[in-house]
Amino acid sequence: MSERNLTTKDILQKEFKPAIRGFNMQEVDEFLDIIMRDYESYEKEIAYLQAELEKAKRQTGEDKSRQSRSKASGTNKTGATTNYDILRRLSKLEKAVFGSQSYDEEDHMGDTIIRQNY
């Protein structure tokens, strides 16, 4: 990024020497005021964008570290869920809900309601 030559303070403090056939000083001041407001808005926007860039860099770094951890642990975090993954999760859920009950017992129970001990 190229370095700027002027700041809003430089523009504000700049004084022009009057000449015999010079410019209207009030018009010059009004125009410089407009330029100063633009500079201020540009500086704010640059600061905002730099903060957003740093935030995105941190988030990207966190995402990369999460991916490397998931690769090291062997889990599938790519978003492509396979049937095997779904069946494995379903099996874990069934074990959590029904406990260590075997599927044979469920077959013998038919349409009866499973009662949980509270």
PDB file of C-alpha atoms in Angstrom, residues 56-95:
ATOM      1  CA  ALA A  56     -10.592 -13.057   8.867  1.00  0.00           C
ATOM      2  CA  LYS A  57      -6.944 -14.061   9.232  1.00  0.00           C
ATOM      3  CA  ARG A  58      -7.527 -15.202  12.816  1.00  0.00           C
ATOM      4  CA  GLN A  59     -10.639 -17.122  11.780  1.00  0.00           C
ATOM      5  CA  THR A  60      -8.785 -18.755   8.898  1.00  0.00           C
ATOM      6  CA  GLY A  61      -5.994 -19.740  11.266  1.00  0.00           C
ATOM      7  CA  GLU A  62      -8.500 -21.250  13.677  1.00  0.00           C
ATOM      8  CA  ASP A  63     -10.182 -23.141  10.844  1.00  0.00           C
ATOM      9  CA  LYS A  64      -6.846 -24.520   9.672  1.00  0.00           C
ATOM     10  CA  SER A  65      -5.903 -25.637  13.181  1.00  0.00           C
ATOM     11  CA  ARG A  66      -9.329 -27.275  13.581  1.00  0.00           C
ATOM     12  CA  GLN A  67      -8.851 -29.109  10.282  1.00  0.00           C
ATOM     13  CA  SER A  68      -5.390 -30.303  11.253  1.00  0.00           C
ATOM     14  CA  ARG A  69      -6.725 -31.556  14.599  1.00  0.00           C
ATOM     15  CA  SER A  70      -9.591 -33.381  12.912  1.00  0.00           C
ATOM     16  CA  LYS A  71      -7.204 -34.988  10.430  1.00  0.00           C
ATOM     17  CA  ALA A  72      -4.971 -36.071  13.295  1.00  0.00           C
ATOM     18  CA  SER A  73      -7.901 -37.612  15.167  1.00  0.00           C
ATOM     19  CA  GLY A  74      -9.185 -39.285  11.999  1.00  0.00           C
ATOM     20  CA  THR A  75     -12.669 -37.773  11.999  1.00  0.00           C
ATOM     21  CA  ASN A  76     -14.431 -36.732   8.826  1.00  0.00           C
ATOM     22  CA  LYS A  77     -15.040 -32.944   8.993  1.00  0.00           C
ATOM     23  CA  THR A  78     -15.217 -32.265   5.281  1.00  0.00           C
ATOM     24  CA  GLY A  79     -19.000 -32.173   5.237  1.00  0.00           C
ATOM     25  CA  ALA A  80     -19.330 -35.368   3.198  1.00  0.00           C
ATOM     26  CA  THR A  81     -21.243 -37.595   5.605  1.00  0.00           C
ATOM     27  CA  THR A  82     -21.337 -41.217   4.552  1.00  0.00           C
ATOM     28  CA  ASN A  83     -24.024 -43.785   5.274  1.00  0.00           C
ATOM     29  CA  TYR A  84     -21.639 -45.514   7.621  1.00  0.00           C
ATOM     30  CA  ASP A  85     -21.235 -42.301   9.665  1.00  0.00           C
ATOM     31  CA  ILE A  86     -25.004 -41.898   9.880  1.00  0.00           C
ATOM     32  CA  LEU A  87     -25.487 -45.509  10.961  1.00  0.00           C
ATOM     33  CA  ARG A  88     -22.731 -45.210  13.561  1.00  0.00           C
ATOM     34  CA  ARG A  89     -24.307 -42.053  15.008  1.00  0.00           C
ATOM     35  CA  LEU A  90     -27.731 -43.670  15.017  1.00  0.00           C
ATOM     36  CA  SER A  91     -26.338 -46.685  16.836  1.00  0.00           C
ATOM     37  CA  LYS A  92     -24.758 -44.465  19.494  1.00  0.00           C
ATOM     38  CA  LEU A  93     -28.027 -42.599  19.908  1.00  0.00           C
ATOM     39  CA  GLU A  94     -29.984 -45.825  20.300  1.00  0.00           C
ATOM     40  CA  LYS A  95     -27.540 -47.033  22.940  1.00  0.00           C
TER      41      LYS A  95
END
